[in-house]
Coordinates of C-alpha atoms in Angstrom, one line a residue:
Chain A
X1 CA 0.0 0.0 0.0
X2 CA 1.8 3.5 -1.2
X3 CA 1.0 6.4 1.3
X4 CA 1.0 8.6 -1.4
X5 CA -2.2 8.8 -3.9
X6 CA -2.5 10.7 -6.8
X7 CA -6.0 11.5 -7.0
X8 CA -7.4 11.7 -10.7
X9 CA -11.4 12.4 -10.1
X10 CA -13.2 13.9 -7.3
X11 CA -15.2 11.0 -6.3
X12 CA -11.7 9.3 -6.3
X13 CA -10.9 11.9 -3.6
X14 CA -13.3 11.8 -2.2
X15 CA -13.5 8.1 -1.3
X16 CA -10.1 7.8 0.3
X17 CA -10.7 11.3 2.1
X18 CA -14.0 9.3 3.5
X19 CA -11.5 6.5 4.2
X20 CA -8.3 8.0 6.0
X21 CA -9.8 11.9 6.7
X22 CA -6.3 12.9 8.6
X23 CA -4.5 12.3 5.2
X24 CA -3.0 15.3 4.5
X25 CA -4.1 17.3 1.2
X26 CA -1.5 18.1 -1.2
X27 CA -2.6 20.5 -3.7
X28 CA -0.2 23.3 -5.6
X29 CA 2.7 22.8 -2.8
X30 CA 4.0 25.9 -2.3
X31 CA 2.8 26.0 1.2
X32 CA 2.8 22.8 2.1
X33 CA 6.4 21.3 0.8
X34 CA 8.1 24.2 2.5
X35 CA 6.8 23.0 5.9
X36 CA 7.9 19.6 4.8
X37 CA 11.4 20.5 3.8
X38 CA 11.9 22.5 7.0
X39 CA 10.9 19.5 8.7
X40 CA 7.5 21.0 10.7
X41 CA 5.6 18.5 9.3
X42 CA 5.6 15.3 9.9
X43 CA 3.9 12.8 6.6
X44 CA 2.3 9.6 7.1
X45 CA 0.5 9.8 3.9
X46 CA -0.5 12.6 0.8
X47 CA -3.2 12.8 -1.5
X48 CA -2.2 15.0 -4.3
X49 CA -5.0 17.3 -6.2
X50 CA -3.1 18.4 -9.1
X51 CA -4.3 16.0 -11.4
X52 CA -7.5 15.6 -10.7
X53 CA -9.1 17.5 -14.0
X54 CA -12.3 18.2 -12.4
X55 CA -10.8 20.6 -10.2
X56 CA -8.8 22.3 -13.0
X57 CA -12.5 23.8 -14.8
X58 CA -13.3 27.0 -14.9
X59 CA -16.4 28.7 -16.6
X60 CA -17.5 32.4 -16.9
X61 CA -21.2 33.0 -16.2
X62 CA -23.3 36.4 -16.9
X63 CA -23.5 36.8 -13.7
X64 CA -20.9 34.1 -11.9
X65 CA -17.6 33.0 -12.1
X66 CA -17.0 29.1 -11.4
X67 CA -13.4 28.5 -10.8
X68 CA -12.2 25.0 -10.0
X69 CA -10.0 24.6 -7.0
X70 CA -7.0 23.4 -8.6
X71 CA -6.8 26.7 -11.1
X72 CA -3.2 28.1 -10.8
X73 CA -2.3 31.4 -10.4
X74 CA -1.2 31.1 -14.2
X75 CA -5.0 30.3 -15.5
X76 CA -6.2 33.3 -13.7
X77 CA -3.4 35.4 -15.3
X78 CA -3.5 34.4 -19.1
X79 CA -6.6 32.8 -20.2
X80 CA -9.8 34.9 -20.0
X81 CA -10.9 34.6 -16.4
X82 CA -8.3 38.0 -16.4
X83 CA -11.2 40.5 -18.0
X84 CA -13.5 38.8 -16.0
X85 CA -11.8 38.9 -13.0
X86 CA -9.1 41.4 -13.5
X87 CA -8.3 41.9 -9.7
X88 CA -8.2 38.4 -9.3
X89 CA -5.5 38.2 -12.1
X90 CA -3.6 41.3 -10.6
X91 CA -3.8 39.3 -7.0
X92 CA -2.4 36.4 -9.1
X93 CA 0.0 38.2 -11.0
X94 CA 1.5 39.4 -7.1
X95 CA 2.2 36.2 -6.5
X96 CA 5.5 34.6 -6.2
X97 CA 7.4 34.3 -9.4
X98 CA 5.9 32.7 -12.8
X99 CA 7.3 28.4 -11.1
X100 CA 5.5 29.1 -8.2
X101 CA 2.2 30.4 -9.8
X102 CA 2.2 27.8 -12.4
X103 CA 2.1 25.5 -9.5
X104 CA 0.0 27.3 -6.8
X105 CA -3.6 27.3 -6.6
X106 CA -6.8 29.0 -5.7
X107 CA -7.9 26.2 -3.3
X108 CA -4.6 25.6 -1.6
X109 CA -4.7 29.9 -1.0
X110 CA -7.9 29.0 0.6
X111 CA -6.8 25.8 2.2
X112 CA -4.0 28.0 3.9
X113 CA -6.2 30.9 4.8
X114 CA -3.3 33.0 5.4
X115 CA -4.5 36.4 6.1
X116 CA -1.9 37.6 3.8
X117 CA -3.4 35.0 0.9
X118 CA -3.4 37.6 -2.2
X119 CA -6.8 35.9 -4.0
X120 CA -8.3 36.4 -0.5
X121 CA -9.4 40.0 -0.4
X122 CA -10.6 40.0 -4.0
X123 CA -12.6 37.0 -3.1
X124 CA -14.8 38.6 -0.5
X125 CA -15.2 41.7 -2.7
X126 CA -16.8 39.3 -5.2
X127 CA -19.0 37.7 -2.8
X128 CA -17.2 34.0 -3.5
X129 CA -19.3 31.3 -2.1
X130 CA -16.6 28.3 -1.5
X131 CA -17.8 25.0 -2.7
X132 CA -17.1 22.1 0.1
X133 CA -17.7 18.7 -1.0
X134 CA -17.7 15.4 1.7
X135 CA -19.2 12.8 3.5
X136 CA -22.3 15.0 4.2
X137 CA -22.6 16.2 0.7
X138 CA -21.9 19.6 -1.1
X139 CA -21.9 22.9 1.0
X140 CA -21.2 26.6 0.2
X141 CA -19.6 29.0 2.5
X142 CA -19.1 32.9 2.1
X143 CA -15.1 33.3 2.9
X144 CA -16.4 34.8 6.3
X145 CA -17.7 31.6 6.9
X146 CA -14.9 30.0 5.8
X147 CA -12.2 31.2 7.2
X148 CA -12.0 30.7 10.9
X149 CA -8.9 32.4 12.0
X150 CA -5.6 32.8 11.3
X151 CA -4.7 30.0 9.0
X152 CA -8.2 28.3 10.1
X153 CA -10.9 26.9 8.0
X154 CA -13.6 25.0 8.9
X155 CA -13.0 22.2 6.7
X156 CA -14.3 19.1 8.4
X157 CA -12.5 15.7 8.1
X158 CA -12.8 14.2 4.7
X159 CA -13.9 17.5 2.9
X160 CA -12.1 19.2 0.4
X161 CA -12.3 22.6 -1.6
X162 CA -13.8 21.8 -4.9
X163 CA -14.7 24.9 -6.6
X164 CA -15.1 28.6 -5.8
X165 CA -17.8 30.6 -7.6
X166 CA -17.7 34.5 -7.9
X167 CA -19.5 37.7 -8.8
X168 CA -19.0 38.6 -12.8
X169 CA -18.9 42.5 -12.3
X170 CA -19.2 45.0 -15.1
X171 CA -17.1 48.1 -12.9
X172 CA -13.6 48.4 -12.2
X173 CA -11.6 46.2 -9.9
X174 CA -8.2 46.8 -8.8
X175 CA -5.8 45.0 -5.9
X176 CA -3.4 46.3 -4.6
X177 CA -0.7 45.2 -2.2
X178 CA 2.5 46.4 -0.6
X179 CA 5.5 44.0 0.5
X180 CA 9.6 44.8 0.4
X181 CA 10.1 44.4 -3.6
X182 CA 8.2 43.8 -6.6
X183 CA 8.0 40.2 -6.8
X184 CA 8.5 37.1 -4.8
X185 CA 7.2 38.8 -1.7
X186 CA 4.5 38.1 0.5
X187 CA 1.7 40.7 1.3
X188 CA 2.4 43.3 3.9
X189 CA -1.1 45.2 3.6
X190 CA -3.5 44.7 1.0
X191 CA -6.6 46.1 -0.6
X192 CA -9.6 44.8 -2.9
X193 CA -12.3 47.0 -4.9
X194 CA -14.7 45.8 -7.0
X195 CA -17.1 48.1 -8.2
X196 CA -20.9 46.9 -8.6
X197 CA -22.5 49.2 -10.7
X198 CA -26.3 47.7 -10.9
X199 CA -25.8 48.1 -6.6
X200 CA -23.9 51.2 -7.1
X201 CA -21.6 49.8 -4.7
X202 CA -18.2 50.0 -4.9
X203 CA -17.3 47.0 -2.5
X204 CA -13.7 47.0 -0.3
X205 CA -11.6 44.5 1.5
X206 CA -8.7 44.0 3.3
X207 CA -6.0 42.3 3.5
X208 CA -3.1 41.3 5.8
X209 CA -4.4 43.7 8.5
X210 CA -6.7 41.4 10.4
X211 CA -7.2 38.0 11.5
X212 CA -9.4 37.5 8.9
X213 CA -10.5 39.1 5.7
X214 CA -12.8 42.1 6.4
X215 CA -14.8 44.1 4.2
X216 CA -14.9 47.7 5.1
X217 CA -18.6 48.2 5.5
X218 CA -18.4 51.9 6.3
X219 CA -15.7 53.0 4.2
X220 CA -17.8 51.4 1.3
X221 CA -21.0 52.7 2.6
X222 CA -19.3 56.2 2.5
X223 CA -18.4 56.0 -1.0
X224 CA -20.8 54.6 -2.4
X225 CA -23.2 57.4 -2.0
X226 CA -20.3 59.9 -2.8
X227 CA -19.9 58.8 -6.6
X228 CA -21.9 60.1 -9.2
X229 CA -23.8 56.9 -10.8
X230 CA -25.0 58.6 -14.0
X231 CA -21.7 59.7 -14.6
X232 CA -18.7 57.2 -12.9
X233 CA -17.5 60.6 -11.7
X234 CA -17.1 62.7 -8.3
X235 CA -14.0 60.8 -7.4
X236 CA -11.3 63.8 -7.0
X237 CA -8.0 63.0 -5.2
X238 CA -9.7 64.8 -1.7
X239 CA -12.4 62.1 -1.9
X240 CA -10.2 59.6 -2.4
X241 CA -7.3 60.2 0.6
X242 CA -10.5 60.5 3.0
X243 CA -12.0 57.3 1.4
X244 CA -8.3 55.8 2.4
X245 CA -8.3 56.7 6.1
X246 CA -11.3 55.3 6.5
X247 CA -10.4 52.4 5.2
X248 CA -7.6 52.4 7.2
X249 CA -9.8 53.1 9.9
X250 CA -11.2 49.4 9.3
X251 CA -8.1 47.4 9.2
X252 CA -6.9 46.1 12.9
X253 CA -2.9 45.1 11.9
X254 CA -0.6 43.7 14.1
X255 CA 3.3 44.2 15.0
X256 CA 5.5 41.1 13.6
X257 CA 8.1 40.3 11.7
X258 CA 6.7 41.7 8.6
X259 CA 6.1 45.1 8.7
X260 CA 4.2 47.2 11.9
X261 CA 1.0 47.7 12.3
X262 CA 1.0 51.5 12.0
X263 CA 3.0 51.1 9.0
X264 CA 0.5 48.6 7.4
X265 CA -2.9 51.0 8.5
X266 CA -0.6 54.0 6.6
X267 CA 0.1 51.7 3.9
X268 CA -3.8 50.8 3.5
X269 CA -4.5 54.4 3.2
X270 CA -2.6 54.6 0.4
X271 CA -3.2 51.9 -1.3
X272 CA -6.8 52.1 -1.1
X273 CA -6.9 55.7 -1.9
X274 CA -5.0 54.9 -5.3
X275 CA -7.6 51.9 -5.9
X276 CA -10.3 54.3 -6.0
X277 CA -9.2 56.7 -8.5
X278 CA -7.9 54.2 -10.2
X279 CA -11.1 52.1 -10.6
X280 CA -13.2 55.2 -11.3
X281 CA -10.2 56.7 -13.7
X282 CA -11.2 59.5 -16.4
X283 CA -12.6 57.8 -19.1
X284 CA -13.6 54.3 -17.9
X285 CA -16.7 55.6 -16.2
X286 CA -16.3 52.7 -13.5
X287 CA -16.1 50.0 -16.0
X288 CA -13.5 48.2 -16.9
Chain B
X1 CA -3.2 2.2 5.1
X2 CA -2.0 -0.9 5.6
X3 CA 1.8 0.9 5.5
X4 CA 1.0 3.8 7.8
X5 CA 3.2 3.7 10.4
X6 CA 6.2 3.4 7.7
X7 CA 7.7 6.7 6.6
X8 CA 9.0 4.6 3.4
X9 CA 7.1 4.1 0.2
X10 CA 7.3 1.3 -2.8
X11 CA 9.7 1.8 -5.0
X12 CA 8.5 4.0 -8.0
X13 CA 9.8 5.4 -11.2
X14 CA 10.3 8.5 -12.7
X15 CA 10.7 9.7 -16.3
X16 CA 13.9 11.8 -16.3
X17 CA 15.5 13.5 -19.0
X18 CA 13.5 10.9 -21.5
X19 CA 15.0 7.9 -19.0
X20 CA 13.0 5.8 -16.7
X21 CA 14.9 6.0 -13.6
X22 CA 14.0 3.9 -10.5
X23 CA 13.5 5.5 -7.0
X24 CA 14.1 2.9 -3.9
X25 CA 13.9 3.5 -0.1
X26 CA 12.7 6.3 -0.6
X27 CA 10.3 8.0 2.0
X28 CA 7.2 10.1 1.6
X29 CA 8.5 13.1 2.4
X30 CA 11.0 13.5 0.0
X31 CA 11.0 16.5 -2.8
X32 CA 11.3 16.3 -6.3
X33 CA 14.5 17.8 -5.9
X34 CA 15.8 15.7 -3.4
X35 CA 15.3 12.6 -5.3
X36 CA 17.4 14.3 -8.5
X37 CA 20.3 15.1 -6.7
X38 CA 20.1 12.5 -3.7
X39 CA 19.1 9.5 -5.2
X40 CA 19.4 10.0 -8.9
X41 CA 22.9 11.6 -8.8
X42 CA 21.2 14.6 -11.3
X43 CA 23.4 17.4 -9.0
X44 CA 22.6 19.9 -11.9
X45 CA 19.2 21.3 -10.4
X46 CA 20.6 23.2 -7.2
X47 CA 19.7 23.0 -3.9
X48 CA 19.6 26.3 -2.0
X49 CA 16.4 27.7 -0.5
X50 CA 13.8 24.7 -0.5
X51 CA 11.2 27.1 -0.1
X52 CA 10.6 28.2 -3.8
X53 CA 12.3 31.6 -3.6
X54 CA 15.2 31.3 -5.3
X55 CA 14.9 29.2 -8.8
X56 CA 18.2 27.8 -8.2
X57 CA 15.9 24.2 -8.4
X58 CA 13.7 25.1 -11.4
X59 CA 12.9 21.6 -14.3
X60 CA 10.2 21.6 -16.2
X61 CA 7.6 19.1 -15.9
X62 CA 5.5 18.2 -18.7
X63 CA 7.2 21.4 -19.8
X64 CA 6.1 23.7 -17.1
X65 CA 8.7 25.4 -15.2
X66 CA 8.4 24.1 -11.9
X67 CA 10.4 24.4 -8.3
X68 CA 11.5 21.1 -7.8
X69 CA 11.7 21.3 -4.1
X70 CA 8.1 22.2 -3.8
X71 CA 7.0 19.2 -5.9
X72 CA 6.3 15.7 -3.8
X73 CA 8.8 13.5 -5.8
X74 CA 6.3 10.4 -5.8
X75 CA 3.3 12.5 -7.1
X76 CA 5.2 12.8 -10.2
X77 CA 5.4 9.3 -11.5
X78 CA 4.8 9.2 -15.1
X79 CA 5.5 12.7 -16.5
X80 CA 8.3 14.3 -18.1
X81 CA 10.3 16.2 -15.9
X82 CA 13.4 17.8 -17.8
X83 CA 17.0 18.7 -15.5
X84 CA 19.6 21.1 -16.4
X85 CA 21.1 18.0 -17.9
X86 CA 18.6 17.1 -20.4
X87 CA 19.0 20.7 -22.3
X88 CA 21.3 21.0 -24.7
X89 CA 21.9 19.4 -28.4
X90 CA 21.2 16.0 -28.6
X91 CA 24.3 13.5 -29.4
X92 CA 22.0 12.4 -32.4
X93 CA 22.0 15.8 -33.7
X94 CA 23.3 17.2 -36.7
X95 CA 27.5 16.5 -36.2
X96 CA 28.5 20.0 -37.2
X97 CA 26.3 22.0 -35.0
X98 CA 27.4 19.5 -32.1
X99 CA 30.7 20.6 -33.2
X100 CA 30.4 24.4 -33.3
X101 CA 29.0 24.8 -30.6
X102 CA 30.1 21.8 -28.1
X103 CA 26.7 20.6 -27.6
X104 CA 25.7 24.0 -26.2
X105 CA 22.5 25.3 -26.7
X106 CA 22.3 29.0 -27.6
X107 CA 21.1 29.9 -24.0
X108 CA 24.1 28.3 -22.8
X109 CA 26.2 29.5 -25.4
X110 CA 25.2 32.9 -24.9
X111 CA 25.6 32.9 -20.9
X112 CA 29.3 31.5 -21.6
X113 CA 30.1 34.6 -23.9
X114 CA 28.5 37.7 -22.5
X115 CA 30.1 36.3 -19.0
X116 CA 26.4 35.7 -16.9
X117 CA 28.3 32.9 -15.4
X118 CA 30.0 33.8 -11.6
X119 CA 29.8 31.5 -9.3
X120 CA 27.4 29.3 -11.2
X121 CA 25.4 28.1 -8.6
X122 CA 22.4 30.1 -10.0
X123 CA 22.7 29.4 -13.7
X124 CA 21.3 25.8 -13.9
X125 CA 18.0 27.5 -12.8
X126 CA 18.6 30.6 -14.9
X127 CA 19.5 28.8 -18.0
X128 CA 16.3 26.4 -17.3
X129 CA 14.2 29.4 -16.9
X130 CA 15.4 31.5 -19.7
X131 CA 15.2 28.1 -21.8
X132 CA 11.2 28.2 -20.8
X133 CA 10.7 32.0 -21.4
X134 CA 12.3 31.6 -25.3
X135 CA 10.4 28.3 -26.2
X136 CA 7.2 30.2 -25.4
X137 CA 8.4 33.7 -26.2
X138 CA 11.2 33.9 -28.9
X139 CA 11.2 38.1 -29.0
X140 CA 10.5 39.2 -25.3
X141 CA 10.8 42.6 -24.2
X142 CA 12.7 43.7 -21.4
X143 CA 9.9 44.0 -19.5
X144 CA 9.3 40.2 -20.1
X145 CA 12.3 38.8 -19.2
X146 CA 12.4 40.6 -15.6
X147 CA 9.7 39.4 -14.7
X148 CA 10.2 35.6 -16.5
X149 CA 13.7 35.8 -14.1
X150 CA 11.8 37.6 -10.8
X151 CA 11.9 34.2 -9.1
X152 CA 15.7 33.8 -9.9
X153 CA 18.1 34.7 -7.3
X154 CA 21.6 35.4 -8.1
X155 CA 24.1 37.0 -5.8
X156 CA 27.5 38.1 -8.0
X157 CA 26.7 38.9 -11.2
X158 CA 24.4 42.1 -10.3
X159 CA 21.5 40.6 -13.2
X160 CA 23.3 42.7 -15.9
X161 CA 25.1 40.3 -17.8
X162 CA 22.0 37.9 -17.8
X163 CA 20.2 40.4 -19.4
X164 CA 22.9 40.6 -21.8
X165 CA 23.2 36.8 -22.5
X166 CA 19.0 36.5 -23.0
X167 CA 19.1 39.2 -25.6
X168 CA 22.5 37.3 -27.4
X169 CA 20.5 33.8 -26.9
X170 CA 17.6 35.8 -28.9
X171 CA 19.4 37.3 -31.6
X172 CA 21.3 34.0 -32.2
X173 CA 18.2 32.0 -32.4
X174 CA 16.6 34.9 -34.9
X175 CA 19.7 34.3 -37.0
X176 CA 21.6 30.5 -36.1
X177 CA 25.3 30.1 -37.5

């Protein structure tokens, strides 16, 4: 008996998750083999996702987005999921280096639920209902849901993430994030906006700066009845640096080894400040 | 389960460099890049950060450029992973070519000349990735090959003469010997 199986369907999965649930889920690996390689983990046995086809699908809906769990960072960036999504491609395209997102996935960001997990914030901005599937049957979660805590899901034994469906928005989108360099780095402070233009809403979250990923109810409250509808107009650079505290006003950050937390609420000032004009920029009239 | 209280798996084969190659005693744990250069002797593909941030470990498999320490060795069986050694020109190829240019492809070639090459710990995984980049992309901007290298550390050469050797493994492949 090999402790290692390569999954190739979901129902496959599914039975030797119903099986051995403590088997430990092996989907893109760039989480998980660097806590094997340091040693912090400990394997009896794997089940590998990435070759399970199922879980590689994606489709684009009028109004939904269906992305299969084991999408890579490199299908969100290059195929056509980026117009419909395009702050889910620019959360992608933030991501390590072009090997790690043509391994890494938008289940195992899930699966991790670090705060700092780029596709995070864009996913609640999109409403994303996350699709469990197990030995009670189907279930969807909003990320809030979700994600637990730090690094917490509430994934019970022998479930796995199969799919993760999302608003197909019309208005501008635009993440943001802030880390020590350009690329290969991991989010210091992050922001998400989508703008919803049938709900003339233009919808914000966070990331990096809490334990889990908030939307900024008031921020987006505020704004939303600041912008000119008709027009896609009335955001001026004073609108948008007071739209940006507030914002910053929502994120609770933490000291640690990454960055401070008054550096990080500063940091989500600016960063969301610079989403807004950006998504509402002269001539786009909030759409994208 | 029956095995579950044995870190070790069955032995299991890989396809490497277009050779079967058999991988015994091996346990579960081990990484795609361990198995190379531990137990297949293929000391090409680097060893540095085994966490994905460098590139020193980069192979394609199936032909996707891939960090070998952050692939499970034994959830590889059956595809075609390509090392630093498999890249070059094939002893079956054309004998004057082989001659010209020692077997060197024009990546290689090119990193020899414009002097990319320091210490060389980094250019296994350069030359891998820069091999990648030009089989997808034979005319990238600058702007494209920045960001095809961004997960490539290397600490002498200062990037510059990398840059260099991409553009001279372009032009020679937009006009060959």
């Amino acid at each position: 008996m090999t402790n290692v199986i390569v999954a190739r369907s979901v129902d496959e999965a599914l039975a030797t998750l119903s099986e051995a649930p403590d088997i430990t889920i092996l989907a893109g690996g760039t989480d998980l083999m660097v806590e094997i390689n340091r040693g912090l983990r400990q394997l009896n046995s794997v089940i590998a996702l990435a070759q399970v086809p199922e879980l590689h699908r994606w489709s684009i809906g009028e109004d939904r987005l269906m992305i299969g769990a084991g999408v890579t960072y490199t299908t969100m960036l290059n195929t056509k999921l980026a117009q419909a999504a395009p702050a889910l491609a620019q959360a992608a395209r933030t991501v390590g280096s072009p090997p790690i997102r043509n391994a890494g996935t938008l289940g195992g960001n899930l699966g991790t639920a670090s705060p700092a997990g780029d596709t995070l914030p864009v996913l609640a901005a999109l409403n994303a209902s996350i699709v469990l599937d197990g030995p009670s049957g189907e279930r969807c979660l909003s990320l809030e849901e979700f994600m637990v805590g730090v690094k917490r899901t509430c994934l019970a034994p022998g479930e796995l993430i199969k799919a993760v469906e999302m608003d197909h928005l019309s208005g501008g989108q635009e993440y943001l994030k802030i880390g020590p360099r350009n690329a290969m780095v991991i989010s210091m402070a992050g922001v998400a906006l989508a703008v919803d233009r049938k709900a003339k809403q233009v919808r914000c979250a966070l990331g990096a700066v809490a334990a889990n990923i908030p939307r900024a109810s008031e921020a987006e409250a505020w704004v939303g009845e600041r912008i000119n509808w008709d027009s896609g107009t009335g955001v001026d650079s004073v609108l948008a640096q007071e739209f940006g505290q507030r914002m910053a006003a929502e994120s609770s950050p933490i000291d640690d080894h990454r960055s401070t937390a008054a550096y990080r609420r500063h940091a989500v000032g600016v960063l969301a400040a610079r989403a807004l004009q950006r998504v509402f920029s002269e001539g786009t009239n909030g759409y994208v | 389960m029956s095995n579950s209280n044995s870190l070790y798996i069955n032995p299991y084969s890989l396809r490497v460099n277009g050779a079967n190659r058999e991988v015994a005693d091996s346990q579960v744990s081990e990484s795609l890049l361990f198995v190379l250069r531990e137990r297949l002797g293929c000391t090409g593909t680097k060893n540095a950060c085994t966490e994905g941030e460098c590139g020193s470990c980069v192979v394609l498999v199936d032909g996707v450029l891939t960090c070998s320490c952050l692939v499970l060795a034994a959830t590889v069986v059956g595809r075609e992973i390509t090392t630093i050694e498999g890249l070059g020109i094939a002893e079956s190829a054309d004998e004057k070519l082989l001659d010209e240019r020692g077997g060197l492809l024009p990546v290689q070639q090119a990193f020899v000349d414009e002097g990319a090459v320091q210490c060389g710990f980094c250019t296994p995984g350069l030359i891998v990735a820069v091999h990648d980049l030009l089989e997808a992309n034979p005319n990238p901007s600058e702007g494209d090959v920045r960001e095809a290298l961004s997960g490539n550390l290397c600490r002498c050469t200062g990037y510059g003469r990398i840059l260099a050797a991409v553009r001279s493994a372009c032009e020679q492949m937009r006009s060959p010997l």
